[in-house]
């Protein structure tokens, strides 16, 4: 068992720097699995804290982002399976999190509509397919996706093909968009 | 609509997420890092308690049935409880072996499969130990009477033992029937599942099925 408290100040500084650098990754994963600003924030903090706890075991010869994606996705999927069902009764969906935040955003109604379609589609997928979608949207190379998920590159190609098909069907059914 | 067309919309999330100013990871305080405790610690403690308690039961029961080999009822009771103790130890050891393989930095499919297996094992071993406890109840009665009062209950009052055997068998049959009804689903089924195992069976099965489906696809 590794304890964060065992880390020295240098390691903590290194970790903080790496976390800031990859802050976007944590937020995107939290956004894929949690709904509502407070849940997204809680999950993001949980991911950051668990990455911190696992940091002493990080092998520096490997890419930090790959290692962090694994932890972030594992924490988020477990959170979705255990924590989210408990919260669903008390915390309503917060559409405001993804509503336009400024005038420049408000003008982009087409972009918002697309984002809504994408969100709806993501929500309709199981946790593992959400992970594939996230990595694809983040344009991670297939080799890295395979390393993160533990699935072969050929099976990921098939899965992404299926997800594309499902998206077409989803957009047509729910939004009348081809 | 194509997935690739949505990439631009997805990337626009970056800007919006940066507005979530309240999330400041540089403020990972001591209390937050303390919160990052090992989530499986309670499972680990539970497994250690199982192994310790089971081991203690095995040693006590072994001494008991070795000392009462001349009394058939005491010998059988001691052996039944001895087996029960072994079952508790095995449940704890398997739990511990699965926990030892769980590591957040593993590939997602590997880690999620171990978590689902752990959950399924916890639910199954809970059910088996619960059934075992009911079945072992008459043995506890006979062994208790022998070790506390030195009385062979089976020889002195067989009726009491027989009534308790019927009661424990009835309880086991009742549990099995309810458990099967819970597995069939439906409103009554999910109510029973919630009552018996807090939705654990359903959740464990669903998680394993989902991982298998994803791996097969």
JSON list of N, CA, C and O in Angstrom, two decimals, chain A residues 12 20 23-24 28 31 41 46 49 52-53 70 74 77-78 81 98 101 105 112 114-115 127 136 138 148-149 159 162 168 178, chain B residues 1-2 4 9-10 14-17 19 22-23 26 28 33 36 38-39 104-109 111-112 115 210 214 217:
[
{"chain": "A", "resi": 12, "resn": "UNK", "atom": "N", "xyz": [6.03, 16.07, -4.13]},
{"chain": "A", "resi": 12, "resn": "UNK", "atom": "CA", "xyz": [4.75, 16.77, -4.10]},
{"chain": "A", "resi": 12, "resn": "UNK", "atom": "C", "xyz": [4.73, 17.90, -5.12]},
{"chain": "A", "resi": 12, "resn": "UNK", "atom": "O", "xyz": [3.74, 18.11, -5.82]},
{"chain": "A", "resi": 20, "resn": "UNK", "atom": "N", "xyz": [-1.31, 19.92, -12.73]},
{"chain": "A", "resi": 20, "resn": "UNK", "atom": "CA", "xyz": [-1.75, 21.17, -13.38]},
{"chain": "A", "resi": 20, "resn": "UNK", "atom": "C", "xyz": [-1.64, 21.04, -14.90]},
{"chain": "A", "resi": 20, "resn": "UNK", "atom": "O", "xyz": [-2.52, 21.46, -15.64]},
{"chain": "A", "resi": 23, "resn": "UNK", "atom": "N", "xyz": [-4.48, 18.82, -16.05]},
{"chain": "A", "resi": 23, "resn": "UNK", "atom": "CA", "xyz": [-5.75, 19.17, -15.41]},
{"chain": "A", "resi": 23, "resn": "UNK", "atom": "C", "xyz": [-6.94, 18.91, -16.33]},
{"chain": "A", "resi": 23, "resn": "UNK", "atom": "O", "xyz": [-7.98, 18.41, -15.92]},
{"chain": "A", "resi": 24, "resn": "UNK", "atom": "N", "xyz": [-6.74, 19.23, -17.61]},
{"chain": "A", "resi": 24, "resn": "UNK", "atom": "CA", "xyz": [-7.78, 19.08, -18.62]},
{"chain": "A", "resi": 24, "resn": "UNK", "atom": "C", "xyz": [-8.25, 17.62, -18.72]},
{"chain": "A", "resi": 24, "resn": "UNK", "atom": "O", "xyz": [-9.43, 17.34, -18.87]},
{"chain": "A", "resi": 28, "resn": "UNK", "atom": "N", "xyz": [-12.01, 16.30, -18.15]},
{"chain": "A", "resi": 28, "resn": "UNK", "atom": "CA", "xyz": [-12.76, 15.65, -19.24]},
{"chain": "A", "resi": 28, "resn": "UNK", "atom": "C", "xyz": [-13.30, 14.30, -18.79]},
{"chain": "A", "resi": 28, "resn": "UNK", "atom": "O", "xyz": [-14.43, 13.94, -19.09]},
{"chain": "A", "resi": 31, "resn": "UNK", "atom": "N", "xyz": [-16.16, 14.84, -16.54]},
{"chain": "A", "resi": 31, "resn": "UNK", "atom": "CA", "xyz": [-17.30, 15.31, -17.31]},
{"chain": "A", "resi": 31, "resn": "UNK", "atom": "C", "xyz": [-18.03, 14.21, -18.05]},
{"chain": "A", "resi": 31, "resn": "UNK", "atom": "O", "xyz": [-19.22, 14.30, -18.31]},
{"chain": "A", "resi": 41, "resn": "UNK", "atom": "N", "xyz": [-17.26, 18.12, -9.96]},
{"chain": "A", "resi": 41, "resn": "UNK", "atom": "CA", "xyz": [-16.18, 18.62, -9.09]},
{"chain": "A", "resi": 41, "resn": "UNK", "atom": "C", "xyz": [-15.72, 17.54, -8.11]},
{"chain": "A", "resi": 41, "resn": "UNK", "atom": "O", "xyz": [-14.52, 17.32, -7.94]},
{"chain": "A", "resi": 46, "resn": "UNK", "atom": "N", "xyz": [-11.76, 13.53, -6.55]},
{"chain": "A", "resi": 46, "resn": "UNK", "atom": "CA", "xyz": [-11.49, 12.12, -6.18]},
{"chain": "A", "resi": 46, "resn": "UNK", "atom": "C", "xyz": [-10.39, 11.54, -7.09]},
{"chain": "A", "resi": 46, "resn": "UNK", "atom": "O", "xyz": [-9.48, 10.86, -6.63]},
{"chain": "A", "resi": 49, "resn": "UNK", "atom": "N", "xyz": [-7.08, 13.04, -6.16]},
{"chain": "A", "resi": 49, "resn": "UNK", "atom": "CA", "xyz": [-6.59, 12.49, -4.89]},
{"chain": "A", "resi": 49, "resn": "UNK", "atom": "C", "xyz": [-6.07, 11.06, -5.07]},
{"chain": "A", "resi": 49, "resn": "UNK", "atom": "O", "xyz": [-5.05, 10.68, -4.48]},
{"chain": "A", "resi": 52, "resn": "UNK", "atom": "N", "xyz": [-2.76, 11.10, -6.80]},
{"chain": "A", "resi": 52, "resn": "UNK", "atom": "CA", "xyz": [-1.78, 11.50, -5.78]},
{"chain": "A", "resi": 52, "resn": "UNK", "atom": "C", "xyz": [-1.38, 10.31, -4.92]},
{"chain": "A", "resi": 52, "resn": "UNK", "atom": "O", "xyz": [-0.21, 10.07, -4.63]},
{"chain": "A", "resi": 53, "resn": "UNK", "atom": "N", "xyz": [-2.37, 9.52, -4.52]},
{"chain": "A", "resi": 53, "resn": "UNK", "atom": "CA", "xyz": [-2.10, 8.36, -3.68]},
{"chain": "A", "resi": 53, "resn": "UNK", "atom": "C", "xyz": [-1.23, 7.32, -4.42]},
{"chain": "A", "resi": 53, "resn": "UNK", "atom": "O", "xyz": [-0.36, 6.69, -3.83]},
{"chain": "A", "resi": 70, "resn": "UNK", "atom": "N", "xyz": [-5.40, 5.82, -17.12]},
{"chain": "A", "resi": 70, "resn": "UNK", "atom": "CA", "xyz": [-5.82, 4.54, -16.51]},
{"chain": "A", "resi": 70, "resn": "UNK", "atom": "C", "xyz": [-6.46, 4.77, -15.15]},
{"chain": "A", "resi": 70, "resn": "UNK", "atom": "O", "xyz": [-7.54, 4.27, -14.87]},
{"chain": "A", "resi": 74, "resn": "UNK", "atom": "N", "xyz": [-10.40, 4.34, -14.29]},
{"chain": "A", "resi": 74, "resn": "UNK", "atom": "CA", "xyz": [-10.75, 3.33, -13.28]},
{"chain": "A", "resi": 74, "resn": "UNK", "atom": "C", "xyz": [-11.52, 3.94, -12.12]},
{"chain": "A", "resi": 74, "resn": "UNK", "atom": "O", "xyz": [-12.51, 3.39, -11.66]},
{"chain": "A", "resi": 77, "resn": "UNK", "atom": "N", "xyz": [-15.09, 5.05, -13.48]},
{"chain": "A", "resi": 77, "resn": "UNK", "atom": "CA", "xyz": [-16.02, 3.94, -13.75]},
{"chain": "A", "resi": 77, "resn": "UNK", "atom": "C", "xyz": [-16.51, 3.33, -12.42]},
{"chain": "A", "resi": 77, "resn": "UNK", "atom": "O", "xyz": [-17.69, 3.05, -12.25]},
{"chain": "A", "resi": 78, "resn": "UNK", "atom": "N", "xyz": [-15.59, 3.19, -11.47]},
{"chain": "A", "resi": 78, "resn": "UNK", "atom": "CA", "xyz": [-15.99, 2.67, -10.16]},
{"chain": "A", "resi": 78, "resn": "UNK", "atom": "C", "xyz": [-16.95, 3.65, -9.48]},
{"chain": "A", "resi": 78, "resn": "UNK", "atom": "O", "xyz": [-17.92, 3.24, -8.84]},
{"chain": "A", "resi": 81, "resn": "UNK", "atom": "N", "xyz": [-20.37, 3.32, -10.88]},
{"chain": "A", "resi": 81, "resn": "UNK", "atom": "CA", "xyz": [-21.08, 2.10, -10.46]},
{"chain": "A", "resi": 81, "resn": "UNK", "atom": "C", "xyz": [-21.52, 2.13, -9.01]},
{"chain": "A", "resi": 81, "resn": "UNK", "atom": "O", "xyz": [-22.52, 1.53, -8.65]},
{"chain": "A", "resi": 98, "resn": "UNK", "atom": "N", "xyz": [-23.30, 22.87, -18.99]},
{"chain": "A", "resi": 98, "resn": "UNK", "atom": "CA", "xyz": [-22.90, 22.83, -20.40]},
{"chain": "A", "resi": 98, "resn": "UNK", "atom": "C", "xyz": [-23.66, 23.86, -21.23]},
{"chain": "A", "resi": 98, "resn": "UNK", "atom": "O", "xyz": [-23.64, 23.83, -22.44]},
{"chain": "A", "resi": 101, "resn": "UNK", "atom": "N", "xyz": [-21.83, 30.00, -21.54]},
{"chain": "A", "resi": 101, "resn": "UNK", "atom": "CA", "xyz": [-21.40, 30.78, -20.38]},
{"chain": "A", "resi": 101, "resn": "UNK", "atom": "C", "xyz": [-21.15, 32.25, -20.72]},
{"chain": "A", "resi": 101, "resn": "UNK", "atom": "O", "xyz": [-21.01, 33.07, -19.83]},
{"chain": "A", "resi": 105, "resn": "UNK", "atom": "N", "xyz": [-20.31, 32.37, -26.60]},
{"chain": "A", "resi": 105, "resn": "UNK", "atom": "CA", "xyz": [-20.79, 31.00, -26.61]},
{"chain": "A", "resi": 105, "resn": "UNK", "atom": "C", "xyz": [-22.23, 30.95, -27.11]},
{"chain": "A", "resi": 105, "resn": "UNK", "atom": "O", "xyz": [-22.62, 30.07, -27.84]},
{"chain": "A", "resi": 112, "resn": "UNK", "atom": "N", "xyz": [-23.72, 24.27, -29.78]},
{"chain": "A", "resi": 112, "resn": "UNK", "atom": "CA", "xyz": [-24.40, 23.81, -28.57]},
{"chain": "A", "resi": 112, "resn": "UNK", "atom": "C", "xyz": [-25.29, 22.62, -28.87]},
{"chain": "A", "resi": 112, "resn": "UNK", "atom": "O", "xyz": [-25.35, 21.67, -28.08]},
{"chain": "A", "resi": 114, "resn": "UNK", "atom": "N", "xyz": [-24.91, 20.45, -31.24]},
{"chain": "A", "resi": 114, "resn": "UNK", "atom": "CA", "xyz": [-24.04, 19.29, -31.47]},
{"chain": "A", "resi": 114, "resn": "UNK", "atom": "C", "xyz": [-23.54, 18.73, -30.14]},
{"chain": "A", "resi": 114, "resn": "UNK", "atom": "O", "xyz": [-23.47, 17.52, -29.95]},
{"chain": "A", "resi": 115, "resn": "UNK", "atom": "N", "xyz": [-23.20, 19.66, -29.24]},
{"chain": "A", "resi": 115, "resn": "UNK", "atom": "CA", "xyz": [-22.71, 19.22, -27.93]},
{"chain": "A", "resi": 115, "resn": "UNK", "atom": "C", "xyz": [-23.80, 18.48, -27.16]},
{"chain": "A", "resi": 115, "resn": "UNK", "atom": "O", "xyz": [-23.54, 17.47, -26.50]},
{"chain": "A", "resi": 127, "resn": "UNK", "atom": "N", "xyz": [-20.27, 2.36, -19.31]},
{"chain": "A", "resi": 127, "resn": "UNK", "atom": "CA", "xyz": [-19.03, 3.02, -18.88]},
{"chain": "A", "resi": 127, "resn": "UNK", "atom": "C", "xyz": [-17.80, 2.71, -19.74]},
{"chain": "A", "resi": 127, "resn": "UNK", "atom": "O", "xyz": [-16.96, 3.59, -19.96]},
{"chain": "A", "resi": 136, "resn": "UNK", "atom": "N", "xyz": [-11.19, 8.49, -28.09]},
{"chain": "A", "resi": 136, "resn": "UNK", "atom": "CA", "xyz": [-11.28, 8.78, -29.53]},
{"chain": "A", "resi": 136, "resn": "UNK", "atom": "C", "xyz": [-11.45, 10.29, -29.75]},
{"chain": "A", "resi": 136, "resn": "UNK", "atom": "O", "xyz": [-10.77, 10.89, -30.59]},
{"chain": "A", "resi": 138, "resn": "UNK", "atom": "N", "xyz": [-10.57, 12.60, -27.82]},
{"chain": "A", "resi": 138, "resn": "UNK", "atom": "CA", "xyz": [-9.32, 13.26, -27.41]},
{"chain": "A", "resi": 138, "resn": "UNK", "atom": "C", "xyz": [-8.18, 12.97, -28.37]},
{"chain": "A", "resi": 138, "resn": "UNK", "atom": "O", "xyz": [-7.04, 13.37, -28.13]},
{"chain": "A", "resi": 148, "resn": "UNK", "atom": "N", "xyz": [-4.14, 1.89, -22.49]},
{"chain": "A", "resi": 148, "resn": "UNK", "atom": "CA", "xyz": [-4.97, 2.40, -21.39]},
{"chain": "A", "resi": 148, "resn": "UNK", "atom": "C", "xyz": [-6.09, 1.42, -21.04]},
{"chain": "A", "resi": 148, "resn": "UNK", "atom": "O", "xyz": [-6.33, 1.11, -19.88]},
{"chain": "A", "resi": 149, "resn": "UNK", "atom": "N", "xyz": [-6.74, 0.92, -22.09]},
{"chain": "A", "resi": 149, "resn": "UNK", "atom": "CA", "xyz": [-7.93, 0.09, -21.85]},
{"chain": "A", "resi": 149, "resn": "UNK", "atom": "C", "xyz": [-7.62, -1.39, -21.66]},
{"chain": "A", "resi": 149, "resn": "UNK", "atom": "O", "xyz": [-8.40, -2.10, -21.03]},
{"chain": "A", "resi": 159, "resn": "UNK", "atom": "N", "xyz": [-14.85, -1.41, -32.34]},
{"chain": "A", "resi": 159, "resn": "UNK", "atom": "CA", "xyz": [-15.73, -0.73, -31.39]},
{"chain": "A", "resi": 159, "resn": "UNK", "atom": "C", "xyz": [-16.02, 0.70, -31.84]},
{"chain": "A", "resi": 159, "resn": "UNK", "atom": "O", "xyz": [-17.14, 1.19, -31.74]},
{"chain": "A", "resi": 162, "resn": "UNK", "atom": "N", "xyz": [-18.48, 0.72, -34.58]},
{"chain": "A", "resi": 162, "resn": "UNK", "atom": "CA", "xyz": [-19.84, 0.49, -34.06]},
{"chain": "A", "resi": 162, "resn": "UNK", "atom": "C", "xyz": [-20.39, 1.75, -33.38]},
{"chain": "A", "resi": 162, "resn": "UNK", "atom": "O", "xyz": [-21.56, 2.07, -33.51]},
{"chain": "A", "resi": 168, "resn": "UNK", "atom": "N", "xyz": [-24.96, 7.68, -35.47]},
{"chain": "A", "resi": 168, "resn": "UNK", "atom": "CA", "xyz": [-25.83, 8.04, -36.59]},
{"chain": "A", "resi": 168, "resn": "UNK", "atom": "C", "xyz": [-27.28, 7.70, -36.27]},
{"chain": "A", "resi": 168, "resn": "UNK", "atom": "O", "xyz": [-28.18, 8.51, -36.43]},
{"chain": "A", "resi": 178, "resn": "UNK", "atom": "N", "xyz": [-29.27, 13.58, -39.67]},
{"chain": "A", "resi": 178, "resn": "UNK", "atom": "CA", "xyz": [-28.51, 12.52, -40.33]},
{"chain": "A", "resi": 178, "resn": "UNK", "atom": "C", "xyz": [-27.04, 12.85, -40.34]},
{"chain": "A", "resi": 178, "resn": "UNK", "atom": "O", "xyz": [-26.66, 13.97, -40.45]},
{"chain": "B", "resi": 1, "resn": "UNK", "atom": "N", "xyz": [-25.08, 12.39, -39.12]},
{"chain": "B", "resi": 1, "resn": "UNK", "atom": "CA", "xyz": [-24.09, 13.05, -38.27]},
{"chain": "B", "resi": 1, "resn": "UNK", "atom": "C", "xyz": [-22.93, 12.09, -37.96]},
{"chain": "B", "resi": 1, "resn": "UNK", "atom": "O", "xyz": [-23.17, 10.95, -37.59]},
{"chain": "B", "resi": 2, "resn": "UNK", "atom": "N", "xyz": [-21.71, 12.57, -38.12]},
{"chain": "B", "resi": 2, "resn": "UNK", "atom": "CA", "xyz": [-20.54, 11.70, -37.92]},
{"chain": "B", "resi": 2, "resn": "UNK", "atom": "C", "xyz": [-19.83, 12.06, -36.62]},
{"chain": "B", "resi": 2, "resn": "UNK", "atom": "O", "xyz": [-19.81, 13.23, -36.21]},
{"chain": "B", "resi": 4, "resn": "UNK", "atom": "N", "xyz": [-16.72, 12.20, -36.06]},
{"chain": "B", "resi": 4, "resn": "UNK", "atom": "CA", "xyz": [-15.60, 13.14, -36.29]},
{"chain": "B", "resi": 4, "resn": "UNK", "atom": "C", "xyz": [-16.06, 14.60, -36.38]},
{"chain": "B", "resi": 4, "resn": "UNK", "atom": "O", "xyz": [-15.33, 15.50, -36.01]},
{"chain": "B", "resi": 9, "resn": "UNK", "atom": "N", "xyz": [-16.97, 20.31, -31.45]},
{"chain": "B", "resi": 9, "resn": "UNK", "atom": "CA", "xyz": [-17.86, 20.66, -30.34]},
{"chain": "B", "resi": 9, "resn": "UNK", "atom": "C", "xyz": [-17.27, 20.15, -29.03]},
{"chain": "B", "resi": 9, "resn": "UNK", "atom": "O", "xyz": [-17.32, 20.83, -28.00]},
{"chain": "B", "resi": 10, "resn": "UNK", "atom": "N", "xyz": [-16.71, 18.95, -29.09]},
{"chain": "B", "resi": 10, "resn": "UNK", "atom": "CA", "xyz": [-16.09, 18.37, -27.90]},
{"chain": "B", "resi": 10, "resn": "UNK", "atom": "C", "xyz": [-14.94, 19.24, -27.42]},
{"chain": "B", "resi": 10, "resn": "UNK", "atom": "O", "xyz": [-14.81, 19.52, -26.22]},
{"chain": "B", "resi": 14, "resn": "UNK", "atom": "N", "xyz": [-13.37, 22.45, -23.60]},
{"chain": "B", "resi": 14, "resn": "UNK", "atom": "CA", "xyz": [-12.15, 22.86, -22.90]},
{"chain": "B", "resi": 14, "resn": "UNK", "atom": "C", "xyz": [-12.30, 24.24, -22.27]},
{"chain": "B", "resi": 14, "resn": "UNK", "atom": "O", "xyz": [-12.03, 24.44, -21.10]},
{"chain": "B", "resi": 15, "resn": "UNK", "atom": "N", "xyz": [-12.76, 25.15, -23.14]},
{"chain": "B", "resi": 15, "resn": "UNK", "atom": "CA", "xyz": [-12.88, 26.55, -22.72]},
{"chain": "B", "resi": 15, "resn": "UNK", "atom": "C", "xyz": [-13.87, 26.64, -21.55]},
{"chain": "B", "resi": 15, "resn": "UNK", "atom": "O", "xyz": [-13.65, 27.32, -20.57]},
{"chain": "B", "resi": 16, "resn": "UNK", "atom": "N", "xyz": [-14.98, 25.93, -21.70]},
{"chain": "B", "resi": 16, "resn": "UNK", "atom": "CA", "xyz": [-16.01, 26.01, -20.67]},
{"chain": "B", "resi": 16, "resn": "UNK", "atom": "C", "xyz": [-15.55, 25.38, -19.36]},
{"chain": "B", "resi": 16, "resn": "UNK", "atom": "O", "xyz": [-15.87, 25.86, -18.29]},
{"chain": "B", "resi": 17, "resn": "UNK", "atom": "N", "xyz": [-14.80, 24.31, -19.50]},
{"chain": "B", "resi": 17, "resn": "UNK", "atom": "CA", "xyz": [-14.37, 23.64, -18.28]},
{"chain": "B", "resi": 17, "resn": "UNK", "atom": "C", "xyz": [-13.36, 24.47, -17.51]},
{"chain": "B", "resi": 17, "resn": "UNK", "atom": "O", "xyz": [-13.28, 24.38, -16.30]},
{"chain": "B", "resi": 19, "resn": "UNK", "atom": "N", "xyz": [-13.67, 27.33, -16.95]},
{"chain": "B", "resi": 19, "resn": "UNK", "atom": "CA", "xyz": [-14.42, 28.29, -16.14]},
{"chain": "B", "resi": 19, "resn": "UNK", "atom": "C", "xyz": [-14.85, 27.68, -14.80]},
{"chain": "B", "resi": 19, "resn": "UNK", "atom": "O", "xyz": [-15.42, 28.35, -13.96]},
{"chain": "B", "resi": 22, "resn": "UNK", "atom": "N", "xyz": [-13.73, 26.73, -9.41]},
{"chain": "B", "resi": 22, "resn": "UNK", "atom": "CA", "xyz": [-13.72, 26.18, -8.05]},
{"chain": "B", "resi": 22, "resn": "UNK", "atom": "C", "xyz": [-12.85, 24.93, -7.94]},
{"chain": "B", "resi": 22, "resn": "UNK", "atom": "O", "xyz": [-12.45, 24.55, -6.85]},
{"chain": "B", "resi": 23, "resn": "UNK", "atom": "N", "xyz": [-12.60, 24.28, -9.09]},
{"chain": "B", "resi": 23, "resn": "UNK", "atom": "CA", "xyz": [-11.75, 23.10, -9.02]},
{"chain": "B", "resi": 23, "resn": "UNK", "atom": "C", "xyz": [-10.30, 23.54, -9.16]},
{"chain": "B", "resi": 23, "resn": "UNK", "atom": "O", "xyz": [-9.85, 23.90, -10.23]},
{"chain": "B", "resi": 26, "resn": "UNK", "atom": "N", "xyz": [-4.32, 22.55, -7.31]},
{"chain": "B", "resi": 26, "resn": "UNK", "atom": "CA", "xyz": [-3.12, 22.92, -6.57]},
{"chain": "B", "resi": 26, "resn": "UNK", "atom": "C", "xyz": [-3.45, 23.04, -5.09]},
{"chain": "B", "resi": 26, "resn": "UNK", "atom": "O", "xyz": [-2.56, 23.14, -4.25]},
{"chain": "B", "resi": 28, "resn": "UNK", "atom": "N", "xyz": [-4.74, 20.79, -3.27]},
{"chain": "B", "resi": 28, "resn": "UNK", "atom": "CA", "xyz": [-4.90, 19.46, -2.68]},
{"chain": "B", "resi": 28, "resn": "UNK", "atom": "C", "xyz": [-4.35, 19.50, -1.25]},
{"chain": "B", "resi": 28, "resn": "UNK", "atom": "O", "xyz": [-3.16, 19.43, -1.03]},
{"chain": "B", "resi": 33, "resn": "UNK", "atom": "N", "xyz": [-6.00, 14.79, 0.72]},
{"chain": "B", "resi": 33, "resn": "UNK", "atom": "CA", "xyz": [-5.14, 13.63, 0.44]},
{"chain": "B", "resi": 33, "resn": "UNK", "atom": "C", "xyz": [-5.42, 12.51, 1.44]},
{"chain": "B", "resi": 33, "resn": "UNK", "atom": "O", "xyz": [-5.29, 11.35, 1.10]},
{"chain": "B", "resi": 36, "resn": "UNK", "atom": "N", "xyz": [-8.08, 10.41, 0.24]},
{"chain": "B", "resi": 36, "resn": "UNK", "atom": "CA", "xyz": [-7.72, 9.47, -0.83]},
{"chain": "B", "resi": 36, "resn": "UNK", "atom": "C", "xyz": [-7.23, 8.16, -0.25]},
{"chain": "B", "resi": 36, "resn": "UNK", "atom": "O", "xyz": [-6.25, 7.60, -0.68]},
{"chain": "B", "resi": 38, "resn": "UNK", "atom": "N", "xyz": [-7.20, 4.21, 0.71]},
{"chain": "B", "resi": 38, "resn": "UNK", "atom": "CA", "xyz": [-7.42, 3.06, -0.15]},
{"chain": "B", "resi": 38, "resn": "UNK", "atom": "C", "xyz": [-8.86, 2.60, 0.02]},
{"chain": "B", "resi": 38, "resn": "UNK", "atom": "O", "xyz": [-9.27, 2.19, 1.10]},
{"chain": "B", "resi": 39, "resn": "UNK", "atom": "N", "xyz": [-9.64, 2.70, -1.06]},
{"chain": "B", "resi": 39, "resn": "UNK", "atom": "CA", "xyz": [-11.07, 2.41, -0.97]},
{"chain": "B", "resi": 39, "resn": "UNK", "atom": "C", "xyz": [-11.35, 0.96, -0.61]},
{"chain": "B", "resi": 39, "resn": "UNK", "atom": "O", "xyz": [-12.43, 0.64, -0.15]},
{"chain": "B", "resi": 104, "resn": "UNK", "atom": "N", "xyz": [-5.11, 0.48, -9.26]},
{"chain": "B", "resi": 104, "resn": "UNK", "atom": "CA", "xyz": [-5.77, 1.51, -10.10]},
{"chain": "B", "resi": 104, "resn": "UNK", "atom": "C", "xyz": [-5.01, 1.81, -11.39]},
{"chain": "B", "resi": 104, "resn": "UNK", "atom": "O", "xyz": [-5.59, 2.28, -12.36]},
{"chain": "B", "resi": 105, "resn": "UNK", "atom": "N", "xyz": [-3.69, 1.56, -11.39]},
{"chain": "B", "resi": 105, "resn": "UNK", "atom": "CA", "xyz": [-2.90, 1.91, -12.57]},
{"chain": "B", "resi": 105, "resn": "UNK", "atom": "C", "xyz": [-2.89, 0.78, -13.61]},
{"chain": "B", "resi": 105, "resn": "UNK", "atom": "O", "xyz": [-2.20, 0.87, -14.62]},
{"chain": "B", "resi": 106, "resn": "UNK", "atom": "N", "xyz": [-3.69, -0.26, -13.38]},
{"chain": "B", "resi": 106, "resn": "UNK", "atom": "CA", "xyz": [-3.78, -1.34, -14.38]},
{"chain": "B", "resi": 106, "resn": "UNK", "atom": "C", "xyz": [-4.66, -0.89, -15.55]},
{"chain": "B", "resi": 106, "resn": "UNK", "atom": "O", "xyz": [-5.47, 0.05, -15.39]},
{"chain": "B", "resi": 107, "resn": "UNK", "atom": "N", "xyz": [-4.56, -1.58, -16.70]},
{"chain": "B", "resi": 107, "resn": "UNK", "atom": "CA", "xyz": [-5.47, -1.26, -17.80]},
{"chain": "B", "resi": 107, "resn": "UNK", "atom": "C", "xyz": [-6.93, -1.37, -17.32]},
{"chain": "B", "resi": 107, "resn": "UNK", "atom": "O", "xyz": [-7.25, -2.21, -16.48]},
{"chain": "B", "resi": 108, "resn": "UNK", "atom": "N", "xyz": [-7.78, -0.51, -17.87]},
{"chain": "B", "resi": 108, "resn": "UNK", "atom": "CA", "xyz": [-9.15, -0.38, -17.38]},
{"chain": "B", "resi": 108, "resn": "UNK", "atom": "C", "xyz": [-9.90, -1.72, -17.37]},
{"chain": "B", "resi": 108, "resn": "UNK", "atom": "O", "xyz": [-10.55, -2.06, -16.37]},
{"chain": "B", "resi": 109, "resn": "UNK", "atom": "N", "xyz": [-9.79, -2.48, -18.46]},
{"chain": "B", "resi": 109, "resn": "UNK", "atom": "CA", "xyz": [-10.54, -3.75, -18.54]},
{"chain": "B", "resi": 109, "resn": "UNK", "atom": "C", "xyz": [-10.09, -4.73, -17.45]},
{"chain": "B", "resi": 109, "resn": "UNK", "atom": "O", "xyz": [-10.92, -5.42, -16.86]},
{"chain": "B", "resi": 111, "resn": "UNK", "atom": "N", "xyz": [-8.59, -4.05, -14.50]},
{"chain": "B", "resi": 111, "resn": "UNK", "atom": "CA", "xyz": [-8.96, -3.56, -13.17]},
{"chain": "B", "resi": 111, "resn": "UNK", "atom": "C", "xyz": [-10.47, -3.70, -12.92]},
{"chain": "B", "resi": 111, "resn": "UNK", "atom": "O", "xyz": [-10.89, -4.15, -11.85]},
{"chain": "B", "resi": 112, "resn": "UNK", "atom": "N", "xyz": [-11.27, -3.37, -13.93]},
{"chain": "B", "resi": 112, "resn": "UNK", "atom": "CA", "xyz": [-12.73, -3.44, -13.75]},
{"chain": "B", "resi": 112, "resn": "UNK", "atom": "C", "xyz": [-13.19, -4.89, -13.62]},
{"chain": "B", "resi": 112, "resn": "UNK", "atom": "O", "xyz": [-14.13, -5.18, -12.90]},
{"chain": "B", "resi": 115, "resn": "UNK", "atom": "N", "xyz": [-12.48, -5.92, -10.07]},
{"chain": "B", "resi": 115, "resn": "UNK", "atom": "CA", "xyz": [-13.44, -5.31, -9.16]},
{"chain": "B", "resi": 115, "resn": "UNK", "atom": "C", "xyz": [-14.78, -6.02, -9.22]},
{"chain": "B", "resi": 115, "resn": "UNK", "atom": "O", "xyz": [-15.41, -6.28, -8.20]},
{"chain": "B", "resi": 210, "resn": "UNK", "atom": "N", "xyz": [-21.36, -6.84, -18.50]},
{"chain": "B", "resi": 210, "resn": "UNK", "atom": "CA", "xyz": [-20.97, -5.68, -19.32]},
{"chain": "B", "resi": 210, "resn": "UNK", "atom": "C", "xyz": [-19.51, -5.81, -19.78]},
{"chain": "B", "resi": 210, "resn": "UNK", "atom": "O", "xyz": [-19.19, -5.58, -20.94]},
{"chain": "B", "resi": 214, "resn": "UNK", "atom": "N", "xyz": [-18.24, -6.30, -23.59]},
{"chain": "B", "resi": 214, "resn": "UNK", "atom": "CA", "xyz": [-17.28, -5.36, -24.17]},
{"chain": "B", "resi": 214, "resn": "UNK", "atom": "C", "xyz": [-16.06, -6.11, -24.73]},
{"chain": "B", "resi": 214, "resn": "UNK", "atom": "O", "xyz": [-15.57, -5.79, -25.79]},
{"chain": "B", "resi": 217, "resn": "UNK", "atom": "N", "xyz": [-17.17, -8.05, -28.05]},
{"chain": "B", "resi": 217, "resn": "UNK", "atom": "CA", "xyz": [-17.59, -7.25, -29.21]},
{"chain": "B", "resi": 217, "resn": "UNK", "atom": "C", "xyz": [-16.50, -7.07, -30.25]},
{"chain": "B", "resi": 217, "resn": "UNK", "atom": "O", "xyz": [-15.36, -6.79, -29.89]}
]
